[in-house]
Short mmCIF file of N, CA, C and O in Angstrom, two decimals:
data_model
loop_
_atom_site.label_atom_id
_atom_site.label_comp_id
_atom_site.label_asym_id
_atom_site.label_seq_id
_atom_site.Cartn_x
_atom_site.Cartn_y
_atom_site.Cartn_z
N UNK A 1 116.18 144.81 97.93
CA UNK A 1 116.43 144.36 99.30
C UNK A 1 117.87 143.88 99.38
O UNK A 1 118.29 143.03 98.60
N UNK A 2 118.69 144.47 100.44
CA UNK A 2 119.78 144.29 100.54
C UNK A 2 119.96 142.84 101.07
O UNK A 2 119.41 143.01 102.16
N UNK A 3 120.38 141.38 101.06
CA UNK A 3 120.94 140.09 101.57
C UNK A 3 120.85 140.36 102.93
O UNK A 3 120.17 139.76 103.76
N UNK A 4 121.85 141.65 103.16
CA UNK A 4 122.44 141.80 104.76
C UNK A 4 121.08 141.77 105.72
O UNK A 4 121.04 141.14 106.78
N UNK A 5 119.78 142.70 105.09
CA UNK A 5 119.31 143.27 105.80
C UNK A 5 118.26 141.47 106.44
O UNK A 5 117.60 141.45 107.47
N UNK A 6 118.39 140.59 105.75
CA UNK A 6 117.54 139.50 106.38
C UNK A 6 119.11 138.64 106.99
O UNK A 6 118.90 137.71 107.77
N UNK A 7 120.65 138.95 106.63
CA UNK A 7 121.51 138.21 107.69
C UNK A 7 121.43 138.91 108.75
O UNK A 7 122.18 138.36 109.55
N UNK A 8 120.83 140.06 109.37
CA UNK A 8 121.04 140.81 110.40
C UNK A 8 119.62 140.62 111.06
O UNK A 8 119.58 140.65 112.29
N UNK A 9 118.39 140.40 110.32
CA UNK A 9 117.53 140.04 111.23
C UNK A 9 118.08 138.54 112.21
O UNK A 9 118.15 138.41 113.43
N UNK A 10 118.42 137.47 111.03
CA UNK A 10 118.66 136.36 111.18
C UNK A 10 119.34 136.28 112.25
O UNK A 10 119.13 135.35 113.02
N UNK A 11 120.26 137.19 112.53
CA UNK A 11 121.73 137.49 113.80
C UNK A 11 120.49 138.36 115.08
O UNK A 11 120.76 138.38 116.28
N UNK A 12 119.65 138.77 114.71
CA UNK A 12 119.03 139.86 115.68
C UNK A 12 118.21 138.59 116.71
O UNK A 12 118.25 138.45 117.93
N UNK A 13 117.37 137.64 115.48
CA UNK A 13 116.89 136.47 116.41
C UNK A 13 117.58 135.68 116.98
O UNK A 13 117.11 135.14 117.97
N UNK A 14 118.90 135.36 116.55
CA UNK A 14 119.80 134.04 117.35
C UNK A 14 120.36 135.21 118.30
O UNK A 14 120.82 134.53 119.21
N UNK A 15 120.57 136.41 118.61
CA UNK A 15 121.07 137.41 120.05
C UNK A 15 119.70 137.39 120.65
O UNK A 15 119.94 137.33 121.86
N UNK A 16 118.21 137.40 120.47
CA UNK A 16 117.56 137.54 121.76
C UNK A 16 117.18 136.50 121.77
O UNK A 16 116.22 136.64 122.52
N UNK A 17 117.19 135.40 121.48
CA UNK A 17 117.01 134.24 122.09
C UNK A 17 118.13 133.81 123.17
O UNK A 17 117.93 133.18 124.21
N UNK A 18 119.49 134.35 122.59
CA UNK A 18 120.93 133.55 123.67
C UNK A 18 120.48 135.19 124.85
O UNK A 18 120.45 134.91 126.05
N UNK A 19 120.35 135.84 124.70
CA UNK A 19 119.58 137.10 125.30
C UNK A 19 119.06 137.00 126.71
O UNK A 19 119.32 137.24 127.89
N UNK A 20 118.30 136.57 126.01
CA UNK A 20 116.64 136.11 127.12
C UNK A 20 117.43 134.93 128.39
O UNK A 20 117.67 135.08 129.58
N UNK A 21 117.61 134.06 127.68
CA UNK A 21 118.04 133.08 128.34
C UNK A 21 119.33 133.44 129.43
O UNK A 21 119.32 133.17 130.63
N UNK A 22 120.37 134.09 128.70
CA UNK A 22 121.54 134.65 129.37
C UNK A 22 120.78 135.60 130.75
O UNK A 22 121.09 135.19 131.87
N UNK A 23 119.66 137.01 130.67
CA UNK A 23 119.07 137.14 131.60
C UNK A 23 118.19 136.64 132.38
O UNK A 23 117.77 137.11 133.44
N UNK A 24 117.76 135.14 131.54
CA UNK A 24 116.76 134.09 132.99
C UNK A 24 117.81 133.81 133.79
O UNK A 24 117.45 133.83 134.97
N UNK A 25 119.37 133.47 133.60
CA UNK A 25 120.54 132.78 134.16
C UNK A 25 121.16 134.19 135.00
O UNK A 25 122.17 134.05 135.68
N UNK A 26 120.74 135.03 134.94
CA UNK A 26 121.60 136.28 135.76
C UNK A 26 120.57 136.52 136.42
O UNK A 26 120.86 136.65 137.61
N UNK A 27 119.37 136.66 136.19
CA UNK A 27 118.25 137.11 137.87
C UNK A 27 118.33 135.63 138.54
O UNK A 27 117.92 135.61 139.70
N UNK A 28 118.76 134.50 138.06
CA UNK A 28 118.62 133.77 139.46
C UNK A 28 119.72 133.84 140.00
O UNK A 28 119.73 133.73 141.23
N UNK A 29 120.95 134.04 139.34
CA UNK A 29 122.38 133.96 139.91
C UNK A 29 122.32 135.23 140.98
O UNK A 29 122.96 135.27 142.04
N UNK A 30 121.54 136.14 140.55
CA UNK A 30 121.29 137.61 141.60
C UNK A 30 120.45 137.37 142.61
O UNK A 30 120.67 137.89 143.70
N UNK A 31 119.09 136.32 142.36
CA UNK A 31 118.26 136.24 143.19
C UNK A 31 119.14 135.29 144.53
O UNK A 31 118.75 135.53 145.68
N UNK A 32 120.18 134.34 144.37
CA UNK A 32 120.84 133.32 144.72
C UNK A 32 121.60 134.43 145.38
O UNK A 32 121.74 134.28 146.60
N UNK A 33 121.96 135.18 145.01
CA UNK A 33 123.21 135.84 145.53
C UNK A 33 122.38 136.95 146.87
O UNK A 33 122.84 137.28 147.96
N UNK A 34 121.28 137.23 146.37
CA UNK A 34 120.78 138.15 147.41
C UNK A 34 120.31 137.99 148.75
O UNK A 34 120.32 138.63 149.79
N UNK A 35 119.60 136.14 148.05
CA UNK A 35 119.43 135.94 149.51
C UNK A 35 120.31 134.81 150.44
O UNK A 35 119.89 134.50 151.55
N UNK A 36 121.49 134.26 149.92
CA UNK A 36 122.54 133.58 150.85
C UNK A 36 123.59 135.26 151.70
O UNK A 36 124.25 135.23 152.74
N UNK A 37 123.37 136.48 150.77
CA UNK A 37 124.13 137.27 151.40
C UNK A 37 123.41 138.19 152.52
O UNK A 37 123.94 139.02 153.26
N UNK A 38 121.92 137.76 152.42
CA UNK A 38 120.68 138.60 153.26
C UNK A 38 121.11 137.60 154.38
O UNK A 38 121.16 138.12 155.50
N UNK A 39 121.46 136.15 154.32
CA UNK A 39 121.54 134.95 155.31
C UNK A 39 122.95 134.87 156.08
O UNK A 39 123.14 134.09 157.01
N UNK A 40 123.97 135.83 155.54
CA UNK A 40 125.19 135.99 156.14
C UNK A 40 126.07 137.26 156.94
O UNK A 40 126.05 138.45 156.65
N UNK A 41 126.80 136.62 157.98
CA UNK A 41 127.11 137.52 158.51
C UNK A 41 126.41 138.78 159.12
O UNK A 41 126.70 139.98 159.13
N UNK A 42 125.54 138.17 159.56
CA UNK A 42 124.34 139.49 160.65
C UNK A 42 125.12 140.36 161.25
O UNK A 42 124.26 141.13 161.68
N UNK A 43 126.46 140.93 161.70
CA UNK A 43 126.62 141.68 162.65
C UNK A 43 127.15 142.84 161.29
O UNK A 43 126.90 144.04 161.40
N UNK A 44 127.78 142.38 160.24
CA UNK A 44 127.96 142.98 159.13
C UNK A 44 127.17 144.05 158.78
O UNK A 44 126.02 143.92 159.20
N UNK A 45 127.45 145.40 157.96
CA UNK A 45 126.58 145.86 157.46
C UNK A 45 126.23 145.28 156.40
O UNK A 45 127.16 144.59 155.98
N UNK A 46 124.86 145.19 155.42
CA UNK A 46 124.64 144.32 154.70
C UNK A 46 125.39 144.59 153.36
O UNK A 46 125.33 143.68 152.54
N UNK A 47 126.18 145.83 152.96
CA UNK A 47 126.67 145.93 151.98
C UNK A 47 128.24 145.27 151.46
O UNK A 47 128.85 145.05 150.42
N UNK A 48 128.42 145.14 152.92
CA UNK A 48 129.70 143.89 153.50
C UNK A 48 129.75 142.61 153.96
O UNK A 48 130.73 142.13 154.54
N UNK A 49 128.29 141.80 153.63
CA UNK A 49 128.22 140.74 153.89
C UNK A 49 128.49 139.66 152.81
O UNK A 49 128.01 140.03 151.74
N UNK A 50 129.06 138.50 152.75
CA UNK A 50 129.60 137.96 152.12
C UNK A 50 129.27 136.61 152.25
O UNK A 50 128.43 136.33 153.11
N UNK A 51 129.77 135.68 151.56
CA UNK A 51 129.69 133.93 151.23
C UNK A 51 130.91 133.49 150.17
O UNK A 51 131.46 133.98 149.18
N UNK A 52 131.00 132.42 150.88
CA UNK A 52 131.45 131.34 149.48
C UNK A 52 130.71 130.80 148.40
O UNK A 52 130.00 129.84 148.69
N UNK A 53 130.70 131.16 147.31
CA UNK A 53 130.01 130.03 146.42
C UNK A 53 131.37 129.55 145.43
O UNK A 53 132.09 130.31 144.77
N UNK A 54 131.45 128.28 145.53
CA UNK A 54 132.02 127.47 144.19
C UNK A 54 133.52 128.32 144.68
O UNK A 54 134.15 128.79 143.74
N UNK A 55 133.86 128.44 145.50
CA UNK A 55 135.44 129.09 145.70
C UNK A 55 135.47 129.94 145.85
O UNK A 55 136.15 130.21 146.84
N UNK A 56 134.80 131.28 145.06
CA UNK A 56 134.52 132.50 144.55
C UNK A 56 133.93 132.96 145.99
O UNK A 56 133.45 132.11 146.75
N UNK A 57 134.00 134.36 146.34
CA UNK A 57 133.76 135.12 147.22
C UNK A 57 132.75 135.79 146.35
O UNK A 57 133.02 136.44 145.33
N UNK A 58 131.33 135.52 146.94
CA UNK A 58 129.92 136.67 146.47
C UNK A 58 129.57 137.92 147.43
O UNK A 58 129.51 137.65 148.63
N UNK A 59 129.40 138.85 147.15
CA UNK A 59 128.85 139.80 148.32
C UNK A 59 127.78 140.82 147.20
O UNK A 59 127.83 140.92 145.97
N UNK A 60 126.92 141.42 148.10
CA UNK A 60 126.10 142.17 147.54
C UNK A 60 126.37 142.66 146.50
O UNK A 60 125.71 142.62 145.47
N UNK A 61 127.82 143.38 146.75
CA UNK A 61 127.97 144.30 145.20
C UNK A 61 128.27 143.43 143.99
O UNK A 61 128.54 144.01 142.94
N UNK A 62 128.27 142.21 144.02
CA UNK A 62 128.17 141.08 142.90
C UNK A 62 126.94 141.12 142.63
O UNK A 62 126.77 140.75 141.47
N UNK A 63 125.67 141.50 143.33
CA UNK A 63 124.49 141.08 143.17
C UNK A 63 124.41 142.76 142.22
O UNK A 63 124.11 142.59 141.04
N UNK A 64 124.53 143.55 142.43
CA UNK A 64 124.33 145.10 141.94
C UNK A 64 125.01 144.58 140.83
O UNK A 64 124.50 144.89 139.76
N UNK A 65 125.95 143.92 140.78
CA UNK A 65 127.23 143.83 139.19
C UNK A 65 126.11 143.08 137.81
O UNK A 65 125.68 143.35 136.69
N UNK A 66 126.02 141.62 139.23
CA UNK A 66 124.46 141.14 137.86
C UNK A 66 123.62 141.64 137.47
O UNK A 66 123.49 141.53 136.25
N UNK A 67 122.48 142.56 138.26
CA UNK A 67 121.58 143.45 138.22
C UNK A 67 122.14 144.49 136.71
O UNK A 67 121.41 144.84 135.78
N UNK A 68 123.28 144.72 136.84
CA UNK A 68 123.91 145.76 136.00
C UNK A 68 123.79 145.32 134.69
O UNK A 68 123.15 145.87 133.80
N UNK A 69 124.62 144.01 134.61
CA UNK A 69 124.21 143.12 133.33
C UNK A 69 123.34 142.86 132.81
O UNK A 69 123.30 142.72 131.59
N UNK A 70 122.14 142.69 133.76
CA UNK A 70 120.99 142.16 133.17
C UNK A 70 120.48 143.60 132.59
O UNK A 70 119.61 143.40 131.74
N UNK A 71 120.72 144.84 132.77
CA UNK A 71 119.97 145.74 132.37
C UNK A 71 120.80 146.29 130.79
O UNK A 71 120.35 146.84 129.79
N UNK A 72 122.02 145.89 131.14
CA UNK A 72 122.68 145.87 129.96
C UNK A 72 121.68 145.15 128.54
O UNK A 72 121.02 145.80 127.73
N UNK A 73 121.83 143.67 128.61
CA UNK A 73 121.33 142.77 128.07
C UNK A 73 120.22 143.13 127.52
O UNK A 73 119.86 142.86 126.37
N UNK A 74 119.52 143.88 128.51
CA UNK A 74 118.07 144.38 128.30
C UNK A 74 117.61 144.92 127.08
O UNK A 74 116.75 144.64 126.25
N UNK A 75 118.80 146.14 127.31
CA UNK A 75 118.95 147.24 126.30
C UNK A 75 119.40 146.46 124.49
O UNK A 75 118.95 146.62 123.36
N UNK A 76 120.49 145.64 125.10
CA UNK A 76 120.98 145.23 123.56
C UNK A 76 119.29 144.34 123.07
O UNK A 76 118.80 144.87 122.07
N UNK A 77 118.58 143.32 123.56
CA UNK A 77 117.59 142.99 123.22
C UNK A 77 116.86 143.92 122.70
O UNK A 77 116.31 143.58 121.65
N UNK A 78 116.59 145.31 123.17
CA UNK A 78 115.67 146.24 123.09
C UNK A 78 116.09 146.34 121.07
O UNK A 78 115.43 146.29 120.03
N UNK A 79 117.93 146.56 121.55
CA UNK A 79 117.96 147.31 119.65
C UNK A 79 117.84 145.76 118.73
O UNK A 79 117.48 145.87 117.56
N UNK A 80 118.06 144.76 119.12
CA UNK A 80 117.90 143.72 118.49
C UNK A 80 116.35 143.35 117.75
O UNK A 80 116.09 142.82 116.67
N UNK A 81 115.36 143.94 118.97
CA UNK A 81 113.79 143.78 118.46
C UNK A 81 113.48 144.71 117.23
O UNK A 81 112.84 144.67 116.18
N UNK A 82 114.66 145.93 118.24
CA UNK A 82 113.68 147.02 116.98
C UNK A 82 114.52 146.43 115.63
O UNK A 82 114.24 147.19 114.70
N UNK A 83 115.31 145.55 115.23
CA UNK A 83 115.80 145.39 114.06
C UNK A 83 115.11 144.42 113.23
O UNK A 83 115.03 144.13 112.04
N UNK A 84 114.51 143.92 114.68
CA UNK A 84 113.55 142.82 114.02
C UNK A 84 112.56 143.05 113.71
O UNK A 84 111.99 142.16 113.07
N UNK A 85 111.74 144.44 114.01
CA UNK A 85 110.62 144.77 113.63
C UNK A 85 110.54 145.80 112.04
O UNK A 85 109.61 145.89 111.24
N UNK A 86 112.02 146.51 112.00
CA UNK A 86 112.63 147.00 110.63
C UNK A 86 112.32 145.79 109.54
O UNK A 86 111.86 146.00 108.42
N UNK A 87 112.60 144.73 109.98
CA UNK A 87 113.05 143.63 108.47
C UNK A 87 111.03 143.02 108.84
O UNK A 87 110.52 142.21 108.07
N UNK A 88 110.53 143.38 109.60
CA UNK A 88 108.95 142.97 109.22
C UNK A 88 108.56 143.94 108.32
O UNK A 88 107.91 143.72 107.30
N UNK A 89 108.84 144.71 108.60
CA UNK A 89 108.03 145.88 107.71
C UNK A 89 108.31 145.58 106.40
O UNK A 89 107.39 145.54 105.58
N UNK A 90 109.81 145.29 105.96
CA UNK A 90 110.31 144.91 104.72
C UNK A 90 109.27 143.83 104.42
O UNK A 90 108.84 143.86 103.27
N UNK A 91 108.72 142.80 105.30
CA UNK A 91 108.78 141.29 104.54
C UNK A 91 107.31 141.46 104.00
O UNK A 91 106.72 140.57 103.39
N UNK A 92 106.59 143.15 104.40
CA UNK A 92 105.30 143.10 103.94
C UNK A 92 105.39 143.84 102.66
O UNK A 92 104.34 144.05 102.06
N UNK A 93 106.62 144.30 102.10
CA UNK A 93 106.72 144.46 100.84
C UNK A 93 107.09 143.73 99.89
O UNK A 93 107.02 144.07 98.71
N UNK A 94 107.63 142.38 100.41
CA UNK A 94 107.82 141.44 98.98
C UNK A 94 106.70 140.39 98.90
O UNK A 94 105.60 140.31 99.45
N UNK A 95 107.30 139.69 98.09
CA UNK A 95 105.69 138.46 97.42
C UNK A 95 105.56 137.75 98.67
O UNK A 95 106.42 137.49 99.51
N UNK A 96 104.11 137.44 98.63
CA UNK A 96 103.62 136.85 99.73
C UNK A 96 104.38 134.89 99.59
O UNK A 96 104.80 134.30 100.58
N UNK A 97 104.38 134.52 98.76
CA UNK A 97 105.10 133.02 99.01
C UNK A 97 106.35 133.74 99.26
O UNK A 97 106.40 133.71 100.49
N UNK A 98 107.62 134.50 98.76
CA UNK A 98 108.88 134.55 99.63
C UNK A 98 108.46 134.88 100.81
O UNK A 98 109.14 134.30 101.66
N UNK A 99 107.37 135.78 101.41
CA UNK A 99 106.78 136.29 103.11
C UNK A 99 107.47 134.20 103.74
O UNK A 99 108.32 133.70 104.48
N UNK A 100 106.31 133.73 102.76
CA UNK A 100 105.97 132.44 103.10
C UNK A 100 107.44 131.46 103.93
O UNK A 100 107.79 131.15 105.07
N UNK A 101 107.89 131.30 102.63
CA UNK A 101 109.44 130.71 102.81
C UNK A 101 110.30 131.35 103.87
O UNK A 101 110.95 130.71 104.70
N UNK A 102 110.28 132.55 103.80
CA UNK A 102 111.99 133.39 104.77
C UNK A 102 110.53 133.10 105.82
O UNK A 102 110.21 132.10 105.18
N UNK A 103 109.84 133.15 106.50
CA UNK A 103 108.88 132.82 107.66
C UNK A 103 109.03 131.39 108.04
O UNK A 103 109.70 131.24 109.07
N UNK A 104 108.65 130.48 107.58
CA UNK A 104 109.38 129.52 107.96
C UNK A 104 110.49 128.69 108.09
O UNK A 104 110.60 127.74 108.87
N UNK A 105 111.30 129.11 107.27
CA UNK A 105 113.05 128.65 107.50
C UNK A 105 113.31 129.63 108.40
O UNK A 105 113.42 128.98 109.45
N UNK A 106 113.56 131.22 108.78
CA UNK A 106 114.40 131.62 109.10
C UNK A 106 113.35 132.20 110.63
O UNK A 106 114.00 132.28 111.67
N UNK A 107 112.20 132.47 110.71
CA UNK A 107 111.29 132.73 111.58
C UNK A 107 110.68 131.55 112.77
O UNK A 107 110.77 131.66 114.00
N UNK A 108 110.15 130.58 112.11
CA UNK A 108 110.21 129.16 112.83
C UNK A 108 111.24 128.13 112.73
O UNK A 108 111.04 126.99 113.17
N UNK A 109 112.49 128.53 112.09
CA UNK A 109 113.64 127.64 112.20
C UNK A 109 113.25 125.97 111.48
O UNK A 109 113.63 124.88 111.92
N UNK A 110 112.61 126.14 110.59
CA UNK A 110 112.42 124.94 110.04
C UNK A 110 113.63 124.96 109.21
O UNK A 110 114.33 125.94 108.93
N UNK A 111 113.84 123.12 108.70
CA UNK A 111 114.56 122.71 107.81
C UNK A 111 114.40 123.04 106.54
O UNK A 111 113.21 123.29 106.35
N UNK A 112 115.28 123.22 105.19
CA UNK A 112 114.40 123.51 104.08
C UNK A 112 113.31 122.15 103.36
O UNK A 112 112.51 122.36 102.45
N UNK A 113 113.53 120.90 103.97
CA UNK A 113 112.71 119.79 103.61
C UNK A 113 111.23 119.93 104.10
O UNK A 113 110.22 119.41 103.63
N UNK A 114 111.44 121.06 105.57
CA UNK A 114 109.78 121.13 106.17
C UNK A 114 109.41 122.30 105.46
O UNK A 114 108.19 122.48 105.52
N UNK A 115 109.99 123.09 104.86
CA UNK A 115 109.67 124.46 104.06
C UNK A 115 109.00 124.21 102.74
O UNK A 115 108.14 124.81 102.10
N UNK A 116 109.84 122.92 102.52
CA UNK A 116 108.95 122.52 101.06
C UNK A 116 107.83 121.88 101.39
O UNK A 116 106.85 122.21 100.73
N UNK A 117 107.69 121.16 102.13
CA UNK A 117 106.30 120.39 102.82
C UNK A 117 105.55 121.39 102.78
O UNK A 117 104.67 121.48 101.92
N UNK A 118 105.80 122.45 103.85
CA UNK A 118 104.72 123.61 104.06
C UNK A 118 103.88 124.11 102.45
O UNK A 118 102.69 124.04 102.15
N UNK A 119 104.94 124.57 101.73
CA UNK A 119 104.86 125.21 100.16
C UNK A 119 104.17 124.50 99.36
O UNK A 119 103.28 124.96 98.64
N UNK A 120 104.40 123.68 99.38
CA UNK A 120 103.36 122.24 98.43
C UNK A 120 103.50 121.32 98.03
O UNK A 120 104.73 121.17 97.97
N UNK A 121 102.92 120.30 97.58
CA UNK A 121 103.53 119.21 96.89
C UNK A 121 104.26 119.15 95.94
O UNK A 121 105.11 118.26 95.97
N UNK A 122 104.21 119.90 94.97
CA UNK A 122 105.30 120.08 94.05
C UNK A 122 106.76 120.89 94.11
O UNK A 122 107.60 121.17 93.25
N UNK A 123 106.66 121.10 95.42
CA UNK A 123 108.29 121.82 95.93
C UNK A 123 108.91 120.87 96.59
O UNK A 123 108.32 120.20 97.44
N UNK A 124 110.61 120.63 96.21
CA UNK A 124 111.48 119.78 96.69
C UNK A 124 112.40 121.12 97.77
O UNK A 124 112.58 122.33 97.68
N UNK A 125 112.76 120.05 98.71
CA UNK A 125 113.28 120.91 99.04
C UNK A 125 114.85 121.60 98.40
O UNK A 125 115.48 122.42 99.07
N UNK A 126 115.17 121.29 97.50
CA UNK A 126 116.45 121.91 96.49
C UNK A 126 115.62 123.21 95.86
O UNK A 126 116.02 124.38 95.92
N UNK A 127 114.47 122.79 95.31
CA UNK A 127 113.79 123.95 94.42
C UNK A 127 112.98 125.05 95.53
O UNK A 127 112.68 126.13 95.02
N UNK A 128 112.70 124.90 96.60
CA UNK A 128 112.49 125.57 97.85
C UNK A 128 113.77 126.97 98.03
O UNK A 128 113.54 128.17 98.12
N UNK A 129 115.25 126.18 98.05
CA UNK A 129 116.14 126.96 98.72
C UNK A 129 116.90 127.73 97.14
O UNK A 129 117.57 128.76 97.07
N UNK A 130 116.63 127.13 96.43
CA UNK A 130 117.05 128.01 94.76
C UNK A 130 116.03 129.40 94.97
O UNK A 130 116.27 130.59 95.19
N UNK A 131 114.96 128.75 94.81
CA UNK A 131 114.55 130.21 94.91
C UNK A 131 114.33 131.20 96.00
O UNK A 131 113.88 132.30 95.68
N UNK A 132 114.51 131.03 96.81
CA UNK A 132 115.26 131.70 98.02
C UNK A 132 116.57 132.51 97.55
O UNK A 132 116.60 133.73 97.44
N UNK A 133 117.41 131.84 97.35
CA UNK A 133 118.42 132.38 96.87
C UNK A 133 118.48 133.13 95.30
O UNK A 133 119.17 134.07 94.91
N UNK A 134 117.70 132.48 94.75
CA UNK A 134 117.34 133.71 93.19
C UNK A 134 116.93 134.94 94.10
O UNK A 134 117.68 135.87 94.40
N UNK A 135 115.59 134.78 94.49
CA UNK A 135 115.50 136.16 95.51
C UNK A 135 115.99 137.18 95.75
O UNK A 135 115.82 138.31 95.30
N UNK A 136 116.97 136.55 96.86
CA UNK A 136 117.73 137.24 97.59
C UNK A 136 119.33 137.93 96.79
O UNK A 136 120.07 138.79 97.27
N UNK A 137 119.49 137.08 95.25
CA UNK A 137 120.12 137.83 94.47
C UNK A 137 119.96 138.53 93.60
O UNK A 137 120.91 139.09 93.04
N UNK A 138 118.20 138.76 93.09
CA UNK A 138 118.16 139.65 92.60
C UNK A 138 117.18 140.45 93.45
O UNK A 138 116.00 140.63 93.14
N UNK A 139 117.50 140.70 94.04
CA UNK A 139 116.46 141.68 95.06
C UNK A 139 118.06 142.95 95.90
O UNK A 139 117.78 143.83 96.71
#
């Protein structure tokens, strides 16, 4: 097992999490935008209707621009999952306690002090992240 291939899951989960969130923050900025510009300028055609927000001049085709992004975003999430579903398949080929460990440090974002908790009483968390890293260097 290549190192990279669990730093790239690791990078695949911290992009759809900032992901997700980045497109909850662009459908409302679109939803915001669609309907103060549905609320302006009636004699306008609606593809020329416009507002102020925050200084900035919004008009529909800002709302098509976010729309655009968000489908962007979409897509990069899309290859981010499937990378994340590549490094599952891997994690059902190594030992079930490393499954254990890279699952909770790097999957539920625990500390390595709650990783050793999880693992057992006789794991510190120093001897938790050694062998993690033996692992991951000879693998």
């Amino acid at each position: 097992m290549d190192k990279k291939i669990l730093e790239d899951y690791i990078d695949a989960c911290e992009f759809i999490k900032e992901t997700e969130a980045e497109i909850k923050k662009l459908e409302k900025k679109k939803r915001f935008v669609q309907d103060k510009v549905r609320g302006s300028n009636p004699d306008w055609p609606y593809e020329e209707r416009s507002f102020s927000l925050g200084g900035s001049v919004e008009t529909v085709a800002d709302a098509f621009t976010l729309a655009r992004e968000k489908r962007i975003l979409e897509e990069q999430r899309k290859v981010a999952s499937d990378l994340k579903l590549g490094v599952e398949k891997w994690m059902k080929e190594i030992p079930f306690r490393m499954q254990r460990i890279i699952r909770y440090k790097f999957f539920n974002e625990l500390t390595w002090e709650e990783v050793a908790t999880l693992m057992g009483r006789k794991c510190t968390k120093e001897s938790v992240r050694k062998e993690f890293e033996s692992f991951m260097k000879a693998a």
